[in-house]
Amino acid sequence: MKKKILIIDDTKEIHDCLRMALEYEDYDVSSAMNGQDAINILTGLDEKSLPDLILLDLMMPIMDGYQFLDKMGGPDNAKFKKIPIIVMSAKADVVFSGPNFPTARLKKPMTLDELFGSIKKNLR
């Protein structure tokens, strides 16, 4: 059974590159353009349909990655807490607080080796 990965990033080019690379490695890929789109997608899924891992950009319109992490860690979203989240950011000095922390971080731009290494290490 294919592992499911949700990409949350507002840059179409990044979506396209990640999707192509991940699908080539036989992952089932879905995507959202911001945190709110991702929340809408996730809340519509049952536990068996949830992604096995999330790739999350931090700087996005509407709902950024920080807000998404806060929302995911809320009491109404317990079913999401088991999903590993890999934050992708060009910012080196990222600080997280709140109820939900990312599982790992990748600095943009990243190599495919770094991406796949982090995914394999953090898949549930």
PDB file of N, CA, C and O in Angstrom, residues 69-115:
ATOM      1  N   LEU A  69       0.150  24.584  12.519  1.00  0.00           N
ATOM      2  CA  LEU A  69       0.647  23.755  13.623  1.00  0.00           C
ATOM      3  C   LEU A  69      -0.165  23.980  14.889  1.00  0.00           C
ATOM      4  O   LEU A  69      -0.495  23.026  15.602  1.00  0.00           O
ATOM      5  N   ASP A  70      -0.488  25.244  15.188  1.00  0.00           N
ATOM      6  CA  ASP A  70      -1.304  25.548  16.363  1.00  0.00           C
ATOM      7  C   ASP A  70      -2.683  24.899  16.262  1.00  0.00           C
ATOM      8  O   ASP A  70      -3.176  24.302  17.224  1.00  0.00           O
ATOM      9  N   LYS A  71      -3.297  25.016  15.103  1.00  0.00           N
ATOM     10  CA  LYS A  71      -4.631  24.438  14.894  1.00  0.00           C
ATOM     11  C   LYS A  71      -4.590  22.907  14.980  1.00  0.00           C
ATOM     12  O   LYS A  71      -5.464  22.281  15.573  1.00  0.00           O
ATOM     13  N   MET A  72      -3.566  22.313  14.389  1.00  0.00           N
ATOM     14  CA  MET A  72      -3.419  20.845  14.412  1.00  0.00           C
ATOM     15  C   MET A  72      -3.249  20.326  15.837  1.00  0.00           C
ATOM     16  O   MET A  72      -3.657  19.209  16.137  1.00  0.00           O
ATOM     17  N   GLY A  73      -2.623  21.120  16.682  1.00  0.00           N
ATOM     18  CA  GLY A  73      -2.371  20.679  18.055  1.00  0.00           C
ATOM     19  C   GLY A  73      -3.516  20.931  19.008  1.00  0.00           C
ATOM     20  O   GLY A  73      -3.441  20.597  20.182  1.00  0.00           O
ATOM     21  N   GLY A  74      -4.593  21.519  18.524  1.00  0.00           N
ATOM     22  CA  GLY A  74      -5.734  21.835  19.382  1.00  0.00           C
ATOM     23  C   GLY A  74      -6.481  20.597  19.849  1.00  0.00           C
ATOM     24  O   GLY A  74      -6.341  19.511  19.283  1.00  0.00           O
ATOM     25  N   PRO A  75      -7.283  20.754  20.893  1.00  0.00           N
ATOM     26  CA  PRO A  75      -8.003  19.613  21.477  1.00  0.00           C
ATOM     27  C   PRO A  75      -9.008  18.958  20.536  1.00  0.00           C
ATOM     28  O   PRO A  75      -9.331  17.779  20.692  1.00  0.00           O
ATOM     29  N   ASP A  76      -9.503  19.695  19.560  1.00  0.00           N
ATOM     30  CA  ASP A  76     -10.475  19.129  18.623  1.00  0.00           C
ATOM     31  C   ASP A  76      -9.822  18.299  17.526  1.00  0.00           C
ATOM     32  O   ASP A  76     -10.522  17.683  16.719  1.00  0.00           O
ATOM     33  N   ASN A  77      -8.514  18.273  17.495  1.00  0.00           N
ATOM     34  CA  ASN A  77      -7.805  17.630  16.394  1.00  0.00           C
ATOM     35  C   ASN A  77      -6.885  16.507  16.851  1.00  0.00           C
ATOM     36  O   ASN A  77      -5.795  16.317  16.307  1.00  0.00           O
ATOM     37  N   ALA A  78      -7.312  15.742  17.809  1.00  0.00           N
ATOM     38  CA  ALA A  78      -6.482  14.669  18.364  1.00  0.00           C
ATOM     39  C   ALA A  78      -6.081  13.639  17.312  1.00  0.00           C
ATOM     40  O   ALA A  78      -4.979  13.097  17.368  1.00  0.00           O
ATOM     41  N   LYS A  79      -6.937  13.389  16.337  1.00  0.00           N
ATOM     42  CA  LYS A  79      -6.619  12.373  15.332  1.00  0.00           C
ATOM     43  C   LYS A  79      -5.446  12.778  14.444  1.00  0.00           C
ATOM     44  O   LYS A  79      -4.838  11.948  13.789  1.00  0.00           O
ATOM     45  N   PHE A  80      -5.098  14.072  14.424  1.00  0.00           N
ATOM     46  CA  PHE A  80      -4.001  14.550  13.588  1.00  0.00           C
ATOM     47  C   PHE A  80      -2.645  14.506  14.293  1.00  0.00           C
ATOM     48  O   PHE A  80      -1.614  14.615  13.651  1.00  0.00           O
ATOM     49  N   LYS A  81      -2.638  14.374  15.601  1.00  0.00           N
ATOM     50  CA  LYS A  81      -1.392  14.488  16.368  1.00  0.00           C
ATOM     51  C   LYS A  81      -0.375  13.401  16.049  1.00  0.00           C
ATOM     52  O   LYS A  81       0.805  13.580  16.285  1.00  0.00           O
ATOM     53  N   LYS A  82      -0.800  12.298  15.494  1.00  0.00           N
ATOM     54  CA  LYS A  82       0.112  11.201  15.178  1.00  0.00           C
ATOM     55  C   LYS A  82       0.789  11.360  13.822  1.00  0.00           C
ATOM     56  O   LYS A  82       1.701  10.617  13.493  1.00  0.00           O
ATOM     57  N   ILE A  83       0.350  12.337  13.030  1.00  0.00           N
ATOM     58  CA  ILE A  83       0.915  12.523  11.688  1.00  0.00           C
ATOM     59  C   ILE A  83       2.243  13.276  11.802  1.00  0.00           C
ATOM     60  O   ILE A  83       2.274  14.404  12.297  1.00  0.00           O
ATOM     61  N   PRO A  84       3.339  12.687  11.336  1.00  0.00           N
ATOM     62  CA  PRO A  84       4.607  13.414  11.336  1.00  0.00           C
ATOM     63  C   PRO A  84       4.534  14.614  10.394  1.00  0.00           C
ATOM     64  O   PRO A  84       3.959  14.531   9.305  1.00  0.00           O
ATOM     65  N   ILE A  85       5.123  15.717  10.836  1.00  0.00           N
ATOM     66  CA  ILE A  85       5.140  16.943  10.042  1.00  0.00           C
ATOM     67  C   ILE A  85       6.589  17.369   9.843  1.00  0.00           C
ATOM     68  O   ILE A  85       7.323  17.561  10.808  1.00  0.00           O
ATOM     69  N   ILE A  86       6.968  17.516   8.577  1.00  0.00           N
ATOM     70  CA  ILE A  86       8.292  18.022   8.239  1.00  0.00           C
ATOM     71  C   ILE A  86       8.113  19.448   7.724  1.00  0.00           C
ATOM     72  O   ILE A  86       7.439  19.675   6.722  1.00  0.00           O
ATOM     73  N   VAL A  87       8.689  20.397   8.454  1.00  0.00           N
ATOM     74  CA  VAL A  87       8.618  21.795   8.063  1.00  0.00           C
ATOM     75  C   VAL A  87       9.702  22.076   7.033  1.00  0.00           C
ATOM     76  O   VAL A  87      10.853  21.678   7.202  1.00  0.00           O
ATOM     77  N   MET A  88       9.312  22.771   5.971  1.00  0.00           N
ATOM     78  CA  MET A  88      10.248  23.200   4.934  1.00  0.00           C
ATOM     79  C   MET A  88      10.287  24.727   4.963  1.00  0.00           C
ATOM     80  O   MET A  88       9.251  25.368   4.804  1.00  0.00           O
ATOM     81  N   SER A  89      11.474  25.292   5.188  1.00  0.00           N
ATOM     82  CA  SER A  89      11.569  26.743   5.279  1.00  0.00           C
ATOM     83  C   SER A  89      12.947  27.232   4.861  1.00  0.00           C
ATOM     84  O   SER A  89      13.951  26.567   5.129  1.00  0.00           O
ATOM     85  N   ALA A  90      12.971  28.386   4.236  1.00  0.00           N
ATOM     86  CA  ALA A  90      14.242  29.025   3.896  1.00  0.00           C
ATOM     87  C   ALA A  90      14.821  29.736   5.118  1.00  0.00           C
ATOM     88  O   ALA A  90      16.005  30.049   5.150  1.00  0.00           O
ATOM     89  N   LYS A  91      14.000  29.955   6.138  1.00  0.00           N
ATOM     90  CA  LYS A  91      14.456  30.624   7.349  1.00  0.00           C
ATOM     91  C   LYS A  91      15.253  29.647   8.210  1.00  0.00           C
ATOM     92  O   LYS A  91      14.794  28.554   8.498  1.00  0.00           O
ATOM     93  N   ALA A  92      16.417  30.073   8.628  1.00  0.00           N
ATOM     94  CA  ALA A  92      17.272  29.216   9.456  1.00  0.00           C
ATOM     95  C   ALA A  92      16.944  29.335  10.938  1.00  0.00           C
ATOM     96  O   ALA A  92      17.177  28.413  11.712  1.00  0.00           O
ATOM     97  N   ASP A  93      16.376  30.447  11.344  1.00  0.00           N
ATOM     98  CA  ASP A  93      16.154  30.722  12.766  1.00  0.00           C
ATOM     99  C   ASP A  93      14.706  30.516  13.187  1.00  0.00           C
ATOM    100  O   ASP A  93      14.141  31.288  13.940  1.00  0.00           O
ATOM    101  N   VAL A  94      14.105  29.459  12.730  1.00  0.00           N
ATOM    102  CA  VAL A  94      12.705  29.168  13.017  1.00  0.00           C
ATOM    103  C   VAL A  94      12.555  28.685  14.460  1.00  0.00           C
ATOM    104  O   VAL A  94      13.293  27.811  14.912  1.00  0.00           O
ATOM    105  N   VAL A  95      11.615  29.296  15.184  1.00  0.00           N
ATOM    106  CA  VAL A  95      11.334  28.911  16.567  1.00  0.00           C
ATOM    107  C   VAL A  95       9.863  28.501  16.653  1.00  0.00           C
ATOM    108  O   VAL A  95       8.993  29.185  16.119  1.00  0.00           O
ATOM    109  N   PHE A  96       9.602  27.393  17.327  1.00  0.00           N
ATOM    110  CA  PHE A  96       8.234  26.904  17.457  1.00  0.00           C
ATOM    111  C   PHE A  96       7.807  26.938  18.908  1.00  0.00           C
ATOM    112  O   PHE A  96       8.592  26.662  19.808  1.00  0.00           O
ATOM    113  N   SER A  97       6.536  27.266  19.126  1.00  0.00           N
ATOM    114  CA  SER A  97       5.933  27.191  20.452  1.00  0.00           C
ATOM    115  C   SER A  97       4.507  26.721  20.247  1.00  0.00           C
ATOM    116  O   SER A  97       4.018  26.681  19.123  1.00  0.00           O
ATOM    117  N   GLY A  98       3.858  26.368  21.307  1.00  0.00           N
ATOM    118  CA  GLY A  98       2.482  25.916  21.177  1.00  0.00           C
ATOM    119  C   GLY A  98       2.353  24.426  21.375  1.00  0.00           C
ATOM    120  O   GLY A  98       3.321  23.747  21.704  1.00  0.00           O
ATOM    121  N   PRO A  99       1.157  23.916  21.129  1.00  0.00           N
ATOM    122  CA  PRO A  99       0.867  22.522  21.450  1.00  0.00           C
ATOM    123  C   PRO A  99       1.415  21.491  20.455  1.00  0.00           C
ATOM    124  O   PRO A  99       1.476  20.319  20.761  1.00  0.00           O
ATOM    125  N   ASN A 100       1.804  21.909  19.274  1.00  0.00           N
ATOM    126  CA  ASN A 100       2.219  20.941  18.265  1.00  0.00           C
ATOM    127  C   ASN A 100       3.521  21.387  17.622  1.00  0.00           C
ATOM    128  O   ASN A 100       3.623  22.487  17.122  1.00  0.00           O
ATOM    129  N   PHE A 101       4.520  20.537  17.684  1.00  0.00           N
ATOM    130  CA  PHE A 101       5.816  20.842  17.104  1.00  0.00           C
ATOM    131  C   PHE A 101       6.052  19.952  15.900  1.00  0.00           C
ATOM    132  O   PHE A 101       5.589  18.821  15.856  1.00  0.00           O
ATOM    133  N   PRO A 102       6.814  20.457  14.921  1.00  0.00           N
ATOM    134  CA  PRO A 102       7.124  19.598  13.776  1.00  0.00           C
ATOM    135  C   PRO A 102       8.027  18.447  14.188  1.00  0.00           C
ATOM    136  O   PRO A 102       8.766  18.533  15.169  1.00  0.00           O
ATOM    137  N   THR A 103       7.949  17.378  13.443  1.00  0.00           N
ATOM    138  CA  THR A 103       8.783  16.206  13.680  1.00  0.00           C
ATOM    139  C   THR A 103      10.204  16.461  13.213  1.00  0.00           C
ATOM    140  O   THR A 103      11.161  16.004  13.822  1.00  0.00           O
ATOM    141  N   ALA A 104      10.336  17.212  12.107  1.00  0.00           N
ATOM    142  CA  ALA A 104      11.651  17.491  11.529  1.00  0.00           C
ATOM    143  C   ALA A 104      11.586  18.789  10.744  1.00  0.00           C
ATOM    144  O   ALA A 104      10.512  19.319  10.479  1.00  0.00           O
ATOM    145  N   ARG A 105      12.777  19.280  10.368  1.00  0.00           N
ATOM    146  CA  ARG A 105      12.882  20.502   9.571  1.00  0.00           C
ATOM    147  C   ARG A 105      13.792  20.259   8.384  1.00  0.00           C
ATOM    148  O   ARG A 105      14.795  19.560   8.499  1.00  0.00           O
ATOM    149  N   LEU A 106      13.440  20.876   7.268  1.00  0.00           N
ATOM    150  CA  LEU A 106      14.290  20.878   6.081  1.00  0.00           C
ATOM    151  C   LEU A 106      14.483  22.320   5.652  1.00  0.00           C
ATOM    152  O   LEU A 106      13.506  23.080   5.589  1.00  0.00           O
ATOM    153  N   LYS A 107      15.710  22.694   5.380  1.00  0.00           N
ATOM    154  CA  LYS A 107      15.994  24.050   4.930  1.00  0.00           C
ATOM    155  C   LYS A 107      15.885  24.113   3.414  1.00  0.00           C
ATOM    156  O   LYS A 107      16.474  23.302   2.712  1.00  0.00           O
ATOM    157  N   LYS A 108      15.071  25.048   2.924  1.00  0.00           N
ATOM    158  CA  LYS A 108      14.939  25.277   1.487  1.00  0.00           C
ATOM    159  C   LYS A 108      16.113  26.115   1.023  1.00  0.00           C
ATOM    160  O   LYS A 108      16.490  27.046   1.725  1.00  0.00           O
ATOM    161  N   PRO A 109      16.665  25.884  -0.118  1.00  0.00           N
ATOM    162  CA  PRO A 109      16.397  24.735  -0.987  1.00  0.00           C
ATOM    163  C   PRO A 109      17.037  23.483  -0.414  1.00  0.00           C
ATOM    164  O   PRO A 109      18.072  23.535   0.258  1.00  0.00           O
ATOM    165  N   MET A 110      16.422  22.356  -0.664  1.00  0.00           N
ATOM    166  CA  MET A 110      16.912  21.074  -0.171  1.00  0.00           C
ATOM    167  C   MET A 110      17.216  20.166  -1.350  1.00  0.00           C
ATOM    168  O   MET A 110      16.676  20.365  -2.437  1.00  0.00           O
ATOM    169  N   THR A 111      18.042  19.186  -1.122  1.00  0.00           N
ATOM    170  CA  THR A 111      18.308  18.204  -2.171  1.00  0.00           C
ATOM    171  C   THR A 111      17.268  17.092  -2.073  1.00  0.00           C
ATOM    172  O   THR A 111      16.613  16.929  -1.037  1.00  0.00           O
ATOM    173  N   LEU A 112      17.125  16.330  -3.129  1.00  0.00           N
ATOM    174  CA  LEU A 112      16.211  15.185  -3.084  1.00  0.00           C
ATOM    175  C   LEU A 112      16.685  14.163  -2.068  1.00  0.00           C
ATOM    176  O   LEU A 112      15.866  13.532  -1.396  1.00  0.00           O
ATOM    177  N   ASP A 113      17.992  14.004  -1.914  1.00  0.00           N
ATOM    178  CA  ASP A 113      18.510  13.079  -0.896  1.00  0.00           C
ATOM    179  C   ASP A 113      18.093  13.515   0.499  1.00  0.00           C
ATOM    180  O   ASP A 113      17.700  12.688   1.325  1.00  0.00           O
ATOM    181  N   GLU A 114      18.167  14.817   0.775  1.00  0.00           N
ATOM    182  CA  GLU A 114      17.739  15.326   2.089  1.00  0.00           C
ATOM    183  C   GLU A 114      16.238  15.107   2.280  1.00  0.00           C
ATOM    184  O   GLU A 114      15.792  14.679   3.352  1.00  0.00           O
ATOM    185  N   LEU A 115      15.468  15.392   1.246  1.00  0.00           N
ATOM    186  CA  LEU A 115      14.018  15.223   1.309  1.00  0.00           C
ATOM    187  C   LEU A 115      13.642  13.773   1.583  1.00  0.00           C
ATOM    188  O   LEU A 115      12.924  13.472   2.540  1.00  0.00           O
TER     189      LEU A 115
END
